[in-house]
Coordinates of N, CA and C and ligand atoms in Angstrom, one line a residue:
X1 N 105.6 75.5 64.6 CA 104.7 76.4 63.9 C 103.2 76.1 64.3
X2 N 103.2 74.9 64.2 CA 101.6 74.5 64.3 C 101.0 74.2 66.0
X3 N 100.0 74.4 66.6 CA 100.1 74.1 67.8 C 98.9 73.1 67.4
X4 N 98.6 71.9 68.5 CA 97.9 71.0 68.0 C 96.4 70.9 68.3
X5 N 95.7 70.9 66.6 CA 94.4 71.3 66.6 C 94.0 70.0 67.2
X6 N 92.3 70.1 68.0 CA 91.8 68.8 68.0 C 90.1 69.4 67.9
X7 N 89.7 68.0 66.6 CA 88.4 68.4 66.4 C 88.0 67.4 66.9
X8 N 86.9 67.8 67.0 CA 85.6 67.5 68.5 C 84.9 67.1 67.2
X9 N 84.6 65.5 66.5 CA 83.9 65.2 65.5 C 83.0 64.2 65.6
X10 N 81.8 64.2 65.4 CA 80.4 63.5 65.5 C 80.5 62.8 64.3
X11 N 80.1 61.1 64.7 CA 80.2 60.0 63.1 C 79.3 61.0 62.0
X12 N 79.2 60.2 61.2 CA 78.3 60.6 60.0 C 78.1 62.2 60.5
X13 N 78.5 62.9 60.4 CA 78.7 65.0 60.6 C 79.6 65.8 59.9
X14 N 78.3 66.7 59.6 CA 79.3 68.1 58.9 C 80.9 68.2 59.2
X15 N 81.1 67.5 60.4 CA 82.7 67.6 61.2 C 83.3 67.2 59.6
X16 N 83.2 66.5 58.7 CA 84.0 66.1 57.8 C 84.6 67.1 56.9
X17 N 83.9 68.0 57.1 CA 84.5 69.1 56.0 C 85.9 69.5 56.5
X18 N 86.0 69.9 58.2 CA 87.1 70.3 58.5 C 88.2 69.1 58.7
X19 N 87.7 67.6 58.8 CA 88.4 66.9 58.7 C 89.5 66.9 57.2
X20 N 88.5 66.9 56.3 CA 88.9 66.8 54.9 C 90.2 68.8 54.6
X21 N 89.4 69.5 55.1 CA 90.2 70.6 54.8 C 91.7 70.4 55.5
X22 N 91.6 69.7 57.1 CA 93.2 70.1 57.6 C 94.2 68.7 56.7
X23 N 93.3 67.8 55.9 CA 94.4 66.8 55.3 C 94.8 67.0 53.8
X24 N 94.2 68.1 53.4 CA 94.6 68.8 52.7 C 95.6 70.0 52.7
X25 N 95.7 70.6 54.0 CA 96.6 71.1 54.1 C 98.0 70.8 55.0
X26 N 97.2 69.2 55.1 CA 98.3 69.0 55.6 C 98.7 69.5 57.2
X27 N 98.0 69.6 57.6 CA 98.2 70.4 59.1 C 98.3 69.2 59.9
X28 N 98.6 68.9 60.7 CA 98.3 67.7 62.2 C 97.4 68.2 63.3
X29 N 97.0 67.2 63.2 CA 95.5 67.6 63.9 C 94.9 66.1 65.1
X30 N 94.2 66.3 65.9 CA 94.1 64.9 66.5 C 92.4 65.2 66.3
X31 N 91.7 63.6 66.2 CA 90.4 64.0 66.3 C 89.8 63.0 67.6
X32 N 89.2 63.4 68.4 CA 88.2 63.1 69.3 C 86.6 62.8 68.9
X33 N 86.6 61.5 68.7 CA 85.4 61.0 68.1 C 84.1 61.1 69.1
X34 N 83.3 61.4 69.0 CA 82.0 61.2 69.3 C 81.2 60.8 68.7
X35 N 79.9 59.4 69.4 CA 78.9 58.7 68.5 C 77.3 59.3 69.0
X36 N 77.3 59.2 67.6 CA 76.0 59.6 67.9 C 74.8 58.5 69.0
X37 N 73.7 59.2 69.5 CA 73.1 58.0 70.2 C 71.8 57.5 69.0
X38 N 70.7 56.7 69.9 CA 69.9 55.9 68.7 C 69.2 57.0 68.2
X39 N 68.8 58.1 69.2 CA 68.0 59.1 69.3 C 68.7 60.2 68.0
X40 N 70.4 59.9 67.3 CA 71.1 60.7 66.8 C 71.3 62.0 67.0
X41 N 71.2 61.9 68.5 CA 71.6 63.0 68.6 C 73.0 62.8 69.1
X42 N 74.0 64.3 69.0 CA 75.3 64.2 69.8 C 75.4 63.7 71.1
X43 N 76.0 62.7 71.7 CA 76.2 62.9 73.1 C 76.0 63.8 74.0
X44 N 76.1 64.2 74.9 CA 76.0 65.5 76.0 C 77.5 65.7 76.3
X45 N 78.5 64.6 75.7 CA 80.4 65.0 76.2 C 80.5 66.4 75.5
X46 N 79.9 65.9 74.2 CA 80.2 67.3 73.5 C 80.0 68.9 74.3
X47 N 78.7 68.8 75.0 CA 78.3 69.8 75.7 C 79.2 70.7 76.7
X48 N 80.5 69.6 77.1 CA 81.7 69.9 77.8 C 82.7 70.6 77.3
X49 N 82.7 70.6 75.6 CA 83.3 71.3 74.7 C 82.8 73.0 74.6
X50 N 81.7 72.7 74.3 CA 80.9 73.9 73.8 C 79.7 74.0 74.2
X51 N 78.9 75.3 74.8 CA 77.7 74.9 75.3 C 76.6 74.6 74.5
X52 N 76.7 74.9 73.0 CA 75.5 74.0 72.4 C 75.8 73.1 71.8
X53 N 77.3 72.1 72.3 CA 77.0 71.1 72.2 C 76.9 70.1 70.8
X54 N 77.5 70.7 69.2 CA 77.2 70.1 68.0 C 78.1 70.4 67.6
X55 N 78.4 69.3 66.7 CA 79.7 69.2 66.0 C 79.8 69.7 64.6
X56 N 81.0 70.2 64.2 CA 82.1 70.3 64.4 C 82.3 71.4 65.8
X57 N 83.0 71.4 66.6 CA 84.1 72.0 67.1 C 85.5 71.7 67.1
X58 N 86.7 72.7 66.9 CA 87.5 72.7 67.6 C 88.3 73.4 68.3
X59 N 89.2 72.6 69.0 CA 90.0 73.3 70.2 C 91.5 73.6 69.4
X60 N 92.0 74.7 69.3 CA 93.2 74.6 69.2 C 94.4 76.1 69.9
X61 N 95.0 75.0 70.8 CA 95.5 75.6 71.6 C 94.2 76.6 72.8
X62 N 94.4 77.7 72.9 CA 93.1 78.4 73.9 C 92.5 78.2 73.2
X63 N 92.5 78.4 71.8 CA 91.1 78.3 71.0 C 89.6 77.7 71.2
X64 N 88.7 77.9 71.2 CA 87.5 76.9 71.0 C 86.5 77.9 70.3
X65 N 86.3 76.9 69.1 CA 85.7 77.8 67.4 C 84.4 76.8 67.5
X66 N 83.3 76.8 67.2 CA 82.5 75.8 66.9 C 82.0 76.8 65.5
X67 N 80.8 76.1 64.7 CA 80.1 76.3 63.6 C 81.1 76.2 62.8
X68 N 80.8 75.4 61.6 CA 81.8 74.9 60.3 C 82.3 75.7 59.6
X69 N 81.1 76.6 59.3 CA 81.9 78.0 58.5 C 83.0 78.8 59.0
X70 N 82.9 79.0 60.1 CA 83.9 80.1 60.7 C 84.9 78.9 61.1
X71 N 84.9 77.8 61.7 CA 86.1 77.2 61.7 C 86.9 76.6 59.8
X72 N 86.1 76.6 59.2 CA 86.7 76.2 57.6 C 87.5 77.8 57.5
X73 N 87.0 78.8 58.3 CA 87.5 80.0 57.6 C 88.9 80.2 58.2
X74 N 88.7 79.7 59.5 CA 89.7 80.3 60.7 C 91.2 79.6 60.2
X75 N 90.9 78.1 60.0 CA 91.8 76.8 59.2 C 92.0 77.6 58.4
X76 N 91.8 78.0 57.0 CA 91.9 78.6 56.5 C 93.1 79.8 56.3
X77 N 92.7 80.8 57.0 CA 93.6 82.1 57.5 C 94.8 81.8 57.9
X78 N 94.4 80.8 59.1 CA 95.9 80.7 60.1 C 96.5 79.9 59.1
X79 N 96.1 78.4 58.4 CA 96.5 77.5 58.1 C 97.3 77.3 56.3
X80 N 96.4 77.8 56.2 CA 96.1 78.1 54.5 C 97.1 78.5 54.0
X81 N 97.9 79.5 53.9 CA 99.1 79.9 53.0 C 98.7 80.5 51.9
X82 N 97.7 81.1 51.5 CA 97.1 81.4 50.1 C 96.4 80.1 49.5
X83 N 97.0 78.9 50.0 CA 96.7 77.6 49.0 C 95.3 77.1 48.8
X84 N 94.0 78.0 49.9 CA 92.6 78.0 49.5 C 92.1 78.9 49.2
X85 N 93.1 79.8 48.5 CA 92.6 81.1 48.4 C 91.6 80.7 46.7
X86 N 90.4 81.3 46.4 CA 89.9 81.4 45.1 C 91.0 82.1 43.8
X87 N 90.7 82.1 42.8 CA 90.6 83.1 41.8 C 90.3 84.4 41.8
X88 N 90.4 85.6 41.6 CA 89.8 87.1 41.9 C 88.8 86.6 41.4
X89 N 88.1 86.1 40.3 CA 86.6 85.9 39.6 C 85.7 85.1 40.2
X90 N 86.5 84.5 40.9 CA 85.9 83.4 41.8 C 85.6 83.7 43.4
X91 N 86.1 85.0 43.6 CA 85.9 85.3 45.0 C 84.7 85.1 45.5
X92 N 83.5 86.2 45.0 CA 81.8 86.6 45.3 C 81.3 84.9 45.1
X93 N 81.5 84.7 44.1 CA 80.7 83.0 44.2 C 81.3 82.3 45.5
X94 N 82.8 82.0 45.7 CA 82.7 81.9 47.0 C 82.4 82.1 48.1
X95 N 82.6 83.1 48.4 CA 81.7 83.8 49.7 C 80.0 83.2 49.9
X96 N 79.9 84.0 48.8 CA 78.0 83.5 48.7 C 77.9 82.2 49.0
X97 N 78.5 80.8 48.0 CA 78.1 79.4 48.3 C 78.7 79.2 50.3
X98 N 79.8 79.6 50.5 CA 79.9 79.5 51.8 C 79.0 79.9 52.2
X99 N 79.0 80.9 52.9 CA 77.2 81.4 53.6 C 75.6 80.7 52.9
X100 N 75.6 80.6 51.9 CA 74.6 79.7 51.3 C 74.3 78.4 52.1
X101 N 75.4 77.7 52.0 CA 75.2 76.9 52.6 C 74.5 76.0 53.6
X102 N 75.0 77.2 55.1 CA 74.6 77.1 56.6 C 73.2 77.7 56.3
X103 N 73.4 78.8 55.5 CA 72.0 80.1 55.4 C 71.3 79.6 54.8
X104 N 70.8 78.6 53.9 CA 69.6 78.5 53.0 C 69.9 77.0 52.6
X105 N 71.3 76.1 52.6 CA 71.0 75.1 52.1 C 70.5 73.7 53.0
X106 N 71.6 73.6 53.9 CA 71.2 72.8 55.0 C 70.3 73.0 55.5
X107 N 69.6 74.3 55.8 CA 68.4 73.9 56.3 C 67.3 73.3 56.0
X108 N 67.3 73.5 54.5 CA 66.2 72.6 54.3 C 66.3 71.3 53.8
X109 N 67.7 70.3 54.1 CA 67.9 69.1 54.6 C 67.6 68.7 55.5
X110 N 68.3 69.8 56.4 CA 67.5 68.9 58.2 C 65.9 69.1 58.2
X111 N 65.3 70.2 57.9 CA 63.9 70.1 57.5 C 63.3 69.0 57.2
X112 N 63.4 68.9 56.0 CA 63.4 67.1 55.1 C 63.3 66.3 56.1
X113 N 64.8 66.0 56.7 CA 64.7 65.0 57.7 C 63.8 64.9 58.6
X114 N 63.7 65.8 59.8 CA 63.0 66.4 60.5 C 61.8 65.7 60.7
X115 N 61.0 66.6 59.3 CA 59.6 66.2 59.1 C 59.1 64.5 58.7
X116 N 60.1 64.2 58.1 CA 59.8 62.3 58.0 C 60.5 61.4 59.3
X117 N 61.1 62.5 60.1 CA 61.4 61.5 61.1 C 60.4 61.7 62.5
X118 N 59.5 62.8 62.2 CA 58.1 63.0 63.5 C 57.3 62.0 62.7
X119 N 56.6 61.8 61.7 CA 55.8 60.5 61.4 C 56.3 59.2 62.1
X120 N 57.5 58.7 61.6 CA 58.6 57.9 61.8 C 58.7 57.5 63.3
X121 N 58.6 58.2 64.2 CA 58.9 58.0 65.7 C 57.1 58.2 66.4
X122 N 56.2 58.6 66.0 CA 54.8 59.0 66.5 C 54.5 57.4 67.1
X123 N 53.6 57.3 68.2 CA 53.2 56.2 68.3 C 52.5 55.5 66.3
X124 N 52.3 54.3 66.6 CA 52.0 53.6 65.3 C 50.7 54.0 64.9
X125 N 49.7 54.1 65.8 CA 48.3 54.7 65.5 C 48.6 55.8 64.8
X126 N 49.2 56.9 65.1 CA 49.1 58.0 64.7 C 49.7 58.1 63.5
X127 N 50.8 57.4 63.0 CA 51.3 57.5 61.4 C 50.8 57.3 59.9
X128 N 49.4 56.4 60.1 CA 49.1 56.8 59.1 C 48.7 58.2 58.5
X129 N 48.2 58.9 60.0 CA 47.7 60.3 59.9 C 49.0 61.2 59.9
X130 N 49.8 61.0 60.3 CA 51.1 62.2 60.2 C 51.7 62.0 58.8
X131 N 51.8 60.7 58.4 CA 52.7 60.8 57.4 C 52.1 61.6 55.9
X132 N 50.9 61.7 55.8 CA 49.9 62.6 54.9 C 50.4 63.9 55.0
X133 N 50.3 64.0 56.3 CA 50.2 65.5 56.8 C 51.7 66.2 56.6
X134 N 52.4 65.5 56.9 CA 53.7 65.9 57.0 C 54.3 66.2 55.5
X135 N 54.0 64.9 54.9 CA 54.5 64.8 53.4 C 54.0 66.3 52.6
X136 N 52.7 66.7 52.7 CA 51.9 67.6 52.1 C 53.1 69.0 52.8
X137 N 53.6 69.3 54.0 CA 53.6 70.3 54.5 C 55.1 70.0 53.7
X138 N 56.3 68.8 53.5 CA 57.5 68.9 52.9 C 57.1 69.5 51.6
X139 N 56.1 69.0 50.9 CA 56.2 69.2 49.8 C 55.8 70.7 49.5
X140 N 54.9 71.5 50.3 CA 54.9 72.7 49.8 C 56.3 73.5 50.6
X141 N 56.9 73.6 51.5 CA 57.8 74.2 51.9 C 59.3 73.9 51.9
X142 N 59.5 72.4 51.7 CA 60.8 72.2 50.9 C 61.5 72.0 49.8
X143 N 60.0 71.4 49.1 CA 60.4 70.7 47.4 C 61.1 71.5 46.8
X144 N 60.0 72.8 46.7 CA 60.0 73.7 45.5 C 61.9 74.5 46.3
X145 N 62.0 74.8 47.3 CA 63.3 75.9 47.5 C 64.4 74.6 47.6
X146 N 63.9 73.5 47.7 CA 65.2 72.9 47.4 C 65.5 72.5 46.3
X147 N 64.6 72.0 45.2 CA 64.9 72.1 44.0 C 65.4 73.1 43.0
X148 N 65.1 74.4 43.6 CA 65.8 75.8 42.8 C 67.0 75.7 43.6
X149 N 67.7 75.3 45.2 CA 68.5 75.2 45.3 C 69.7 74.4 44.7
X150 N 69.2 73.3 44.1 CA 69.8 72.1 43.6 C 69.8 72.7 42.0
X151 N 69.1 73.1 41.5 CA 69.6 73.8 40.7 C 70.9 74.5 40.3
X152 N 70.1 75.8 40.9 CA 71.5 77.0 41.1 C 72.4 76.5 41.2
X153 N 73.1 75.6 42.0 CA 74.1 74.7 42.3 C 74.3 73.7 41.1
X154 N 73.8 73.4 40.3 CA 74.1 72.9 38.7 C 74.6 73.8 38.1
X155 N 73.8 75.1 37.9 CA 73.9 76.4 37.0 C 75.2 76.6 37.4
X156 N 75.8 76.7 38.7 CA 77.0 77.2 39.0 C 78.3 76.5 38.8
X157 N 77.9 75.2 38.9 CA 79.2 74.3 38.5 C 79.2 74.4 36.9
X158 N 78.2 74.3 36.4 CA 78.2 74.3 35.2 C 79.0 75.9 34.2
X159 N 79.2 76.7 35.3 CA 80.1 77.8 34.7 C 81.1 77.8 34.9
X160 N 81.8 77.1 35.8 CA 83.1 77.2 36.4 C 83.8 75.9 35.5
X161 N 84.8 76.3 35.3 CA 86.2 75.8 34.1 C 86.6 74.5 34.5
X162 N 86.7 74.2 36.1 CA 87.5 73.3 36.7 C 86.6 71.8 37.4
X163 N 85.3 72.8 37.4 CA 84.3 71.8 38.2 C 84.3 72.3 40.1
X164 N 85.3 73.0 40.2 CA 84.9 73.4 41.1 C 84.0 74.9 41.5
X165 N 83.5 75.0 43.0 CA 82.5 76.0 43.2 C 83.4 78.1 42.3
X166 N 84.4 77.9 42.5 CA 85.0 79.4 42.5 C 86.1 79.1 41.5
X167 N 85.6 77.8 40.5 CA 86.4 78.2 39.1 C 87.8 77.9 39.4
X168 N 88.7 77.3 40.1 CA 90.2 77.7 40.5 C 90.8 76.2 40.3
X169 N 91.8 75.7 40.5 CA 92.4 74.6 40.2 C 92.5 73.6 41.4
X170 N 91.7 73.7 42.1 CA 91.8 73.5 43.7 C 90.4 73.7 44.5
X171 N 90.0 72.7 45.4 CA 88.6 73.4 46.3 C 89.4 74.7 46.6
X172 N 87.7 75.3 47.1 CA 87.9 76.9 47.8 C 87.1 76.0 48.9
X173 N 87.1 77.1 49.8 CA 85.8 77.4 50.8 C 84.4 76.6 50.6
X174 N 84.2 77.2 49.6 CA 82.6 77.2 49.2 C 82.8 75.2 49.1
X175 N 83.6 74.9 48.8 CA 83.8 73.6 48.3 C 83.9 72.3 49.7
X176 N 84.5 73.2 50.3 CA 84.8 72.6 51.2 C 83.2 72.4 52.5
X177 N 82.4 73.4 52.3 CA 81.6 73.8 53.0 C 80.3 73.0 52.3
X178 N 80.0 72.8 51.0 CA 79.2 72.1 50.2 C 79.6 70.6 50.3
X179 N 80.7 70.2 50.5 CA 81.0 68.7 50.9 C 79.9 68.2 52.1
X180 N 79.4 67.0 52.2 CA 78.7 66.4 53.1 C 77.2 66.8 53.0
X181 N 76.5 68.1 52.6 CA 75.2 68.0 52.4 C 74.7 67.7 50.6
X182 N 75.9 68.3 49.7 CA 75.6 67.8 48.8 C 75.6 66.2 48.5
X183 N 76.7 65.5 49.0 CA 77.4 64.3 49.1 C 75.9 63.3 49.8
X184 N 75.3 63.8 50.6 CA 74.0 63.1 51.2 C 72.7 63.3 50.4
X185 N 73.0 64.4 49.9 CA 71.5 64.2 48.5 C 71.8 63.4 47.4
X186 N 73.2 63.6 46.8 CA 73.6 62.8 45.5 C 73.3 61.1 45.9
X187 N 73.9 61.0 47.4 CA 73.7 59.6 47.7 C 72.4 59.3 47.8
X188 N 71.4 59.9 48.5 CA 70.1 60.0 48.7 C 68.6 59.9 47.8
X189 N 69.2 61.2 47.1 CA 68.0 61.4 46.2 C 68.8 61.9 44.7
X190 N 69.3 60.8 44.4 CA 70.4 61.1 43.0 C 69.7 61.6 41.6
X191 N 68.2 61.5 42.0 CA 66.8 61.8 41.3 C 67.3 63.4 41.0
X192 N 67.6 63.9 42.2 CA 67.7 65.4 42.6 C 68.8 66.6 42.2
X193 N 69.7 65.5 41.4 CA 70.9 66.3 41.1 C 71.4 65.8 39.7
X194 N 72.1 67.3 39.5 CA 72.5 67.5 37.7 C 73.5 66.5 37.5
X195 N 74.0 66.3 36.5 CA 75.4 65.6 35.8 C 76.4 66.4 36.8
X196 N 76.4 67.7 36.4 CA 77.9 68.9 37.0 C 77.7 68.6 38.3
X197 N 76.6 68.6 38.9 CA 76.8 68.2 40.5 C 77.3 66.9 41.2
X198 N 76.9 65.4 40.2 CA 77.8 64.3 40.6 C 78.9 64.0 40.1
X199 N 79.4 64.6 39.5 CA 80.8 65.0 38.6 C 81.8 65.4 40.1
X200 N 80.8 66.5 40.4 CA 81.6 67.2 41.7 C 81.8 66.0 42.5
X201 N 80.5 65.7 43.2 CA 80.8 64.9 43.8 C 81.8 63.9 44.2
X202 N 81.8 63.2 43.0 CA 82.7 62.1 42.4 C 84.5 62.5 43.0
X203 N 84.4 63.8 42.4 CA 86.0 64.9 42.2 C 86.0 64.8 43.6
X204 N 85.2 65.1 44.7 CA 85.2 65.2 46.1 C 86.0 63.6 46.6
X205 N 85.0 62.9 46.4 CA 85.3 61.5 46.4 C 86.8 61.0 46.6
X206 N 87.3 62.0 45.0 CA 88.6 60.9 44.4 C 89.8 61.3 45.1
X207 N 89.6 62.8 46.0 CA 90.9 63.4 46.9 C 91.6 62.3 47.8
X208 N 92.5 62.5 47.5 CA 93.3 60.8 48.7 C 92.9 62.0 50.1
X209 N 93.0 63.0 49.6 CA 93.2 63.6 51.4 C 91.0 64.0 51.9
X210 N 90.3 63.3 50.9 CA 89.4 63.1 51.8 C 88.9 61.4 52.1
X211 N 89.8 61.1 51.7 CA 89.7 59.4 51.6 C 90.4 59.4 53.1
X212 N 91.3 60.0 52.9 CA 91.8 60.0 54.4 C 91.2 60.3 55.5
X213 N 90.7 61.5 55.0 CA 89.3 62.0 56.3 C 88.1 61.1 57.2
X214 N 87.6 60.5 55.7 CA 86.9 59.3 55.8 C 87.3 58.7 56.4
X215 N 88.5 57.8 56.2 CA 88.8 56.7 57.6 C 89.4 57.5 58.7
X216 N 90.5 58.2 58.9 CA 90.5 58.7 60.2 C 88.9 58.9 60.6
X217 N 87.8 59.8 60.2 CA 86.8 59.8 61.0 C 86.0 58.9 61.6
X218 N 85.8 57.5 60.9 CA 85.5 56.8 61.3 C 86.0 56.0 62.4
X219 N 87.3 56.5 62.4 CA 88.2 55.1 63.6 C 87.3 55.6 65.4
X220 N 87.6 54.7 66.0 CA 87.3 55.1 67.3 C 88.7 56.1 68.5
X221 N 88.4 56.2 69.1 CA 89.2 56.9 69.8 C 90.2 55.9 70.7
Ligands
GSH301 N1 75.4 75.3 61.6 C1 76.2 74.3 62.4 C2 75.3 73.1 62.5 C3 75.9 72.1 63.6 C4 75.1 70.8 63.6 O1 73.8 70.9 63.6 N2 75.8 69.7 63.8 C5 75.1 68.4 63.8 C6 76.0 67.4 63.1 S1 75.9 67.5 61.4 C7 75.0 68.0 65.2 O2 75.8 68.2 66.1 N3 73.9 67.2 65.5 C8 73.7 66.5 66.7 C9 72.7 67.2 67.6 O3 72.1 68.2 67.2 O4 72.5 66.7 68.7 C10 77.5 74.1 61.7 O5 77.7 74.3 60.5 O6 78.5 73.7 62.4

């Protein structure tokens, strides 16, 4: 039935979502590790995969899918059985926090990062003067939209019955897609997030099949 997936996964990377989704369903999958360099960025092997070269991708069978959302979806379809399907009530919240996500949430994580890591790398002369400048430019353009994002994302757990994104007895999508950038703020800036959001977190945590993800991802090839 299954032909054999292989994801193309970068250490510490969004790759984990799809790691964590196929051991949840249980699919067999092989993973091809890639490390990041000092520079963190992906290797250039990756580039042999896909021409832009960022992880997650995978290959399965002719297939080659890159971007997380459409491979969490594809997994999903083919793989899924109904068994990530939401709740009918729970559908629209899913959709949205999926696309949310890539569309409005990570971005303004890598932003964050971004901007404290050009102070960070400037010759030394210049850091006292970037890190001012920079800080001032995070704080009017990412504080404020990421704090209403971190919000909303409280408000939303905080309606749903189960703790998870689409209310259902089980991750959805949205859940699966919000693992790893929520999971890096709660660890990060735990300043930043509600009770309902490290609750989630935690619930993420406690899955044997992302416990599993976690060390498969980390092993070497
Ligand atoms: N929107 C893309 C983002 C892909 C992405 O930026 N991946 C990061 C890992 S989290 C990456 O490959 N970074 C290394 C690099 O850009 O060199 C997705 O969801 O797959």
């Amino acid at each position: 039935m299954y032909s054999s997936i292989i994801v193309h996964h970068l250490n510490d990377s969004r790759s984990l979502r799809v790691l964590w989704l196929l051991e949840e369903l249980e699919v067999p999958y092989e993973i091809k590790l890639y490390q990041r360099g000092s520079d963190l960025r992906a290797p250039k092997e990756l580039l042999d995969v896909h021409p832009l070269g960022k992880a997650p991708i995978i290959t399965d069978g002719d297939i080659t899918l890159a971007e997380s959302g459409a491979i969490i979806q594809y997994i999903i379809n083919k793989y899924g059985n109904g068994r990530v399907a939401p709740p009918k009530e729970g559908e629209l919240i899913d959709l949205y926090i999926t696309h949310f996500t890539e569309g409005s949430f990570m971005p303004l994580l890598v932003n964050r990062f971004v901007f404290s890591m050009i102070p960070a790398q400037a010759p030394f002369f210049l850091r006292p003067l970037l890190r001012p400048i920079f800080s001032t430019i995070d704080a009017k353009l990412i504080a404020g939209p990421l704090n209403a994002s971190l919000k909303y994302v409280e408000d939303t757990l905080e309606k749903s019955n189960t703790g998870w994104f689409a209310g259902g007895p089980n991750p959805t999508m949205a859940d699966y897609m919000m693992s790893f950038g929520l999971d890096a703020v709660a660890e990060r800036r735990p300043d930043l997030v509600g009770p309902k959001t490290k609750a989630w977190v935690e619930r993420v945590h406690e899955r044997p099949a992302y416990k599993r993800a976690t060390v498969k991802g980390e092993k070497q090839n």
